[in-house]
PDB file of C-alpha atoms in Angstrom:
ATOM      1  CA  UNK A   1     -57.442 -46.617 -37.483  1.00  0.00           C
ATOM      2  CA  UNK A   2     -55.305 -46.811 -34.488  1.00  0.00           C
ATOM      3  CA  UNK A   3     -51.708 -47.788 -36.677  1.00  0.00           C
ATOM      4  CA  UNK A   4     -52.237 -44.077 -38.357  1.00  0.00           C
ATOM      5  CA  UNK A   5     -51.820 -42.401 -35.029  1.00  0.00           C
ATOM      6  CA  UNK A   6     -48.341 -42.146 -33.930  1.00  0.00           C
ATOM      7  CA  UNK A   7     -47.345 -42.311 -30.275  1.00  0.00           C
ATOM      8  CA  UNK A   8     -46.644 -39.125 -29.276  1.00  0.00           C
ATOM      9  CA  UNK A   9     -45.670 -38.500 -25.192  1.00  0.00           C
ATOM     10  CA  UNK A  10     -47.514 -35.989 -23.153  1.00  0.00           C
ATOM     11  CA  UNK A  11     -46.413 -36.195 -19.932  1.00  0.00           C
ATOM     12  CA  UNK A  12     -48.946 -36.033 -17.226  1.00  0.00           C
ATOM     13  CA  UNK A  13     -47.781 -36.067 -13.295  1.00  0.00           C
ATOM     14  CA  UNK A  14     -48.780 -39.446 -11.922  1.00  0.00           C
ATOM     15  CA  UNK A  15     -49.437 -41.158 -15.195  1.00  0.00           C
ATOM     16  CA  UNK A  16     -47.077 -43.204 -17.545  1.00  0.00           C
ATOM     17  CA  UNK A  17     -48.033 -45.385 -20.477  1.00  0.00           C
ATOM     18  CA  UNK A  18     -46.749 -48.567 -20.765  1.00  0.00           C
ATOM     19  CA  UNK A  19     -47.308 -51.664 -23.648  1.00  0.00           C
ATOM     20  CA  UNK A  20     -50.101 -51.135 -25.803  1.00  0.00           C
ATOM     21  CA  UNK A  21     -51.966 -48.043 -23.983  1.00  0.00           C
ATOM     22  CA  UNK A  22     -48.545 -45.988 -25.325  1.00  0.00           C
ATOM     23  CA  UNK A  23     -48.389 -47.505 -29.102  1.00  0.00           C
ATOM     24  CA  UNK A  24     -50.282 -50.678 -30.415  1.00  0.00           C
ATOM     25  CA  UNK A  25     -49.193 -53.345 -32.421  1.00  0.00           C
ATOM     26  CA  UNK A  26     -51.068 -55.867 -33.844  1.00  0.00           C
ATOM     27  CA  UNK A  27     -52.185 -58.356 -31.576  1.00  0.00           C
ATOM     28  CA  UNK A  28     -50.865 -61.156 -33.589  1.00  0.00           C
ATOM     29  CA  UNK A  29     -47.467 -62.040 -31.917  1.00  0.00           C
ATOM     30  CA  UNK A  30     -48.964 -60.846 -28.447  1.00  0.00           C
ATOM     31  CA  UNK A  31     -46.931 -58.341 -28.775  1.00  0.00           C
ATOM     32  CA  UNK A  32     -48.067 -55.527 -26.293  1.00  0.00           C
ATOM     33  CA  UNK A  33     -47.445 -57.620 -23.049  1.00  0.00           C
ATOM     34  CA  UNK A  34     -43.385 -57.962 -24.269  1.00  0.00           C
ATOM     35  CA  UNK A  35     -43.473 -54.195 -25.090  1.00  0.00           C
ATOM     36  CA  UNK A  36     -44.893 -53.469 -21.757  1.00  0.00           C
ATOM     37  CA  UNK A  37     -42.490 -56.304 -19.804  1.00  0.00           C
ATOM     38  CA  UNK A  38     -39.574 -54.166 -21.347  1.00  0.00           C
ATOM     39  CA  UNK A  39     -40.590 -50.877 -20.187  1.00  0.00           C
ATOM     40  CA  UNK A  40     -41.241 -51.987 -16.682  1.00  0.00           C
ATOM     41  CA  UNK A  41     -37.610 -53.129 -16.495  1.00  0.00           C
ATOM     42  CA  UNK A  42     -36.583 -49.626 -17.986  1.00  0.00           C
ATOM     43  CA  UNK A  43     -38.986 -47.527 -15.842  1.00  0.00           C
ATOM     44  CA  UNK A  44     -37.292 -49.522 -12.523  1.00  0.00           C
ATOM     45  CA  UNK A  45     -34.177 -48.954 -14.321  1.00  0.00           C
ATOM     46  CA  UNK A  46     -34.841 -45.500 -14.629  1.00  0.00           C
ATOM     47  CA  UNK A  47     -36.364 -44.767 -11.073  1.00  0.00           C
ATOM     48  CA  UNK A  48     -33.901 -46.768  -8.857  1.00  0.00           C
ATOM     49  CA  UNK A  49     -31.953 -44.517  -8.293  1.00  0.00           C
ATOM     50  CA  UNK A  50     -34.170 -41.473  -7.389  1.00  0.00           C
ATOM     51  CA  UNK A  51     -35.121 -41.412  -3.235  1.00  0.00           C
ATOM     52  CA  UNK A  52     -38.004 -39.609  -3.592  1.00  0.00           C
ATOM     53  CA  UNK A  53     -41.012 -40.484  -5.922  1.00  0.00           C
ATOM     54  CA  UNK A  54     -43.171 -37.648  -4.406  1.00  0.00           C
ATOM     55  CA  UNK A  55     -40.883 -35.454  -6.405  1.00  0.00           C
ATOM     56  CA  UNK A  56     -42.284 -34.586  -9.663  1.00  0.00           C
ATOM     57  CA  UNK A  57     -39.585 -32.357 -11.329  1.00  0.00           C
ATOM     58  CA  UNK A  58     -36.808 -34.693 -10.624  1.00  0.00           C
ATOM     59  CA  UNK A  59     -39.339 -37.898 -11.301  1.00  0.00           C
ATOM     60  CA  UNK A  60     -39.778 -36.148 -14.736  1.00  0.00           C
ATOM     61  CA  UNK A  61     -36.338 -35.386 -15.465  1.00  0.00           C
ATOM     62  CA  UNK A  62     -35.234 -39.050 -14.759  1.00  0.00           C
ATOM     63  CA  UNK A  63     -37.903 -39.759 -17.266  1.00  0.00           C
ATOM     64  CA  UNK A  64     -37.053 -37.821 -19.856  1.00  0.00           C
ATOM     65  CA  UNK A  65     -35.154 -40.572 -21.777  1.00  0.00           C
ATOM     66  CA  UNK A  66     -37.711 -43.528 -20.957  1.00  0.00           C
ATOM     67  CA  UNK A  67     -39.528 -42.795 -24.423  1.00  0.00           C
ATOM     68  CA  UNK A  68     -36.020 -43.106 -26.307  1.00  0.00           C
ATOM     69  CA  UNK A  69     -34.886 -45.729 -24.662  1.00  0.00           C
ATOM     70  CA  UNK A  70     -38.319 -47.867 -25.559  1.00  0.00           C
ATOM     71  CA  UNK A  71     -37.744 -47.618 -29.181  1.00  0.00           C
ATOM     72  CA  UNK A  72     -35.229 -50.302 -29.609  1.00  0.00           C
ATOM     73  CA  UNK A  73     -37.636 -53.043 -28.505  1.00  0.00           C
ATOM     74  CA  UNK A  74     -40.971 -51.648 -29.269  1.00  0.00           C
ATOM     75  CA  UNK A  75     -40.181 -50.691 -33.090  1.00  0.00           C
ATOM     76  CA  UNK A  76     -38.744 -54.286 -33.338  1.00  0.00           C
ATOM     77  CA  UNK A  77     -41.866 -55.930 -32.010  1.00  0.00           C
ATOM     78  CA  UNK A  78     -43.813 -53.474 -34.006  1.00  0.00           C
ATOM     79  CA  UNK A  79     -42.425 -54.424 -37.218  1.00  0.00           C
ATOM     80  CA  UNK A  80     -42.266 -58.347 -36.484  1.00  0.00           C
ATOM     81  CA  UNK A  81     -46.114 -58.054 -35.711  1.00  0.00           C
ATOM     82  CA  UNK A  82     -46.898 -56.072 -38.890  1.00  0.00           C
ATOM     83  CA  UNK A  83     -44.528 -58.794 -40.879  1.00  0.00           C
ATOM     84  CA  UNK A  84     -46.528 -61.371 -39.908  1.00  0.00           C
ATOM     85  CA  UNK A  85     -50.087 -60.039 -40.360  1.00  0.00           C
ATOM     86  CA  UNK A  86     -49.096 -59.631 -43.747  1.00  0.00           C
ATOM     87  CA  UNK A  87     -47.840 -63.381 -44.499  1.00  0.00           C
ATOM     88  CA  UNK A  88     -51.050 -64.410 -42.682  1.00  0.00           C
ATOM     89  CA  UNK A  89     -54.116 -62.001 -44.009  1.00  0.00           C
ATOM     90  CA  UNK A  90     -55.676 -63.366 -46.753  1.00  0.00           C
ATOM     91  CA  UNK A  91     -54.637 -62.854 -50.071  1.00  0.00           C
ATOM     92  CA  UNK A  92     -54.239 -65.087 -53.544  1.00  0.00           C
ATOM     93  CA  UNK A  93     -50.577 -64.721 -53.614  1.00  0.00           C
ATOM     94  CA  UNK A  94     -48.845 -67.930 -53.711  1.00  0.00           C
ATOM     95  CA  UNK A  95     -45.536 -66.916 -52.633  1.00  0.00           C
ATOM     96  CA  UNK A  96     -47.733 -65.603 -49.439  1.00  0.00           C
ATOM     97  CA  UNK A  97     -49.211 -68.613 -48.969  1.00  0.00           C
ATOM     98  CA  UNK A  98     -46.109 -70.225 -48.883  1.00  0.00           C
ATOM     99  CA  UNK A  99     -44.878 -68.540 -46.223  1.00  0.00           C
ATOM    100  CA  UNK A 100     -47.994 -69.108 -44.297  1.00  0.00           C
ATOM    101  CA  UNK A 101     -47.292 -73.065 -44.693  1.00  0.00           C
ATOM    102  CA  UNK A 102     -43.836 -72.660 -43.824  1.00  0.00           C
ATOM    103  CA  UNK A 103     -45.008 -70.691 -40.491  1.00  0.00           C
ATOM    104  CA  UNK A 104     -47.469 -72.848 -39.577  1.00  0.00           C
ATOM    105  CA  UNK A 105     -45.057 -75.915 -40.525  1.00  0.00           C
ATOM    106  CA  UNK A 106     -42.538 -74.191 -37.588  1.00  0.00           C
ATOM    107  CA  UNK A 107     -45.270 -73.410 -35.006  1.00  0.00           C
ATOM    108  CA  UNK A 108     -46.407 -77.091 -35.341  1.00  0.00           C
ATOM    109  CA  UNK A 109     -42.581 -77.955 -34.378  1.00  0.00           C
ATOM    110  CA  UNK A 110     -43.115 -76.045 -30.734  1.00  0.00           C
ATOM    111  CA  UNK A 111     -41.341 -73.058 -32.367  1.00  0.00           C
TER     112      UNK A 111
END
């Protein structure tokens, strides 16, 4: 499965990977299009100040730290989503189920 292959950057001229095409999540907390939000505001972040985006060496070098940067947010979203799948997959445990009631007890709220 997809969650056993770490992201791993290979930069390609003209091509960056944003959201979900970079590293998935599980699709539970919608996760992907916040992940994705957040590294458009770091890639213009990144780029403003650069004059020239027809220059690859310095585009890359201004890059450099965009996949360090990410983590923050996009390890955060990645464990909240896997949290979650795991209250709400099936399973017999009560304490789980629980949990599930409680969640669903807070979405009903507008939470």
């Amino acid at each position: 499965p997809n969650r056993s292959m770490p992201a791993d950057p290979h930069p390609t001229p003209g091509a960056l990977l944003l959201g979900d095409a970079f590293n998935m999540r599980h699709p539970l907390t919608g996760g992907g299009m916040t992940v994705a939000l957040s590294d458009i505001v770091l890639i213009r972040d990144l780029l403003r100040p650069l004059c020239d985006l027809h220059d690859s060496s310095t585009l890359c070098k201004y890059l450099e730290s965009f996949y360090t940067l990410r983590k923050p947010v996009a390890s955060t979203i990645n464990t909240l989503a896997g949290a979650l799948y795991k209250v709400f997959c099936a399973s017999p445990d009560k304490a789980r189920q629980e949990m599930r009631n409680a969640c669903f007890d807070y979405l009903s709220l507008g939470g």
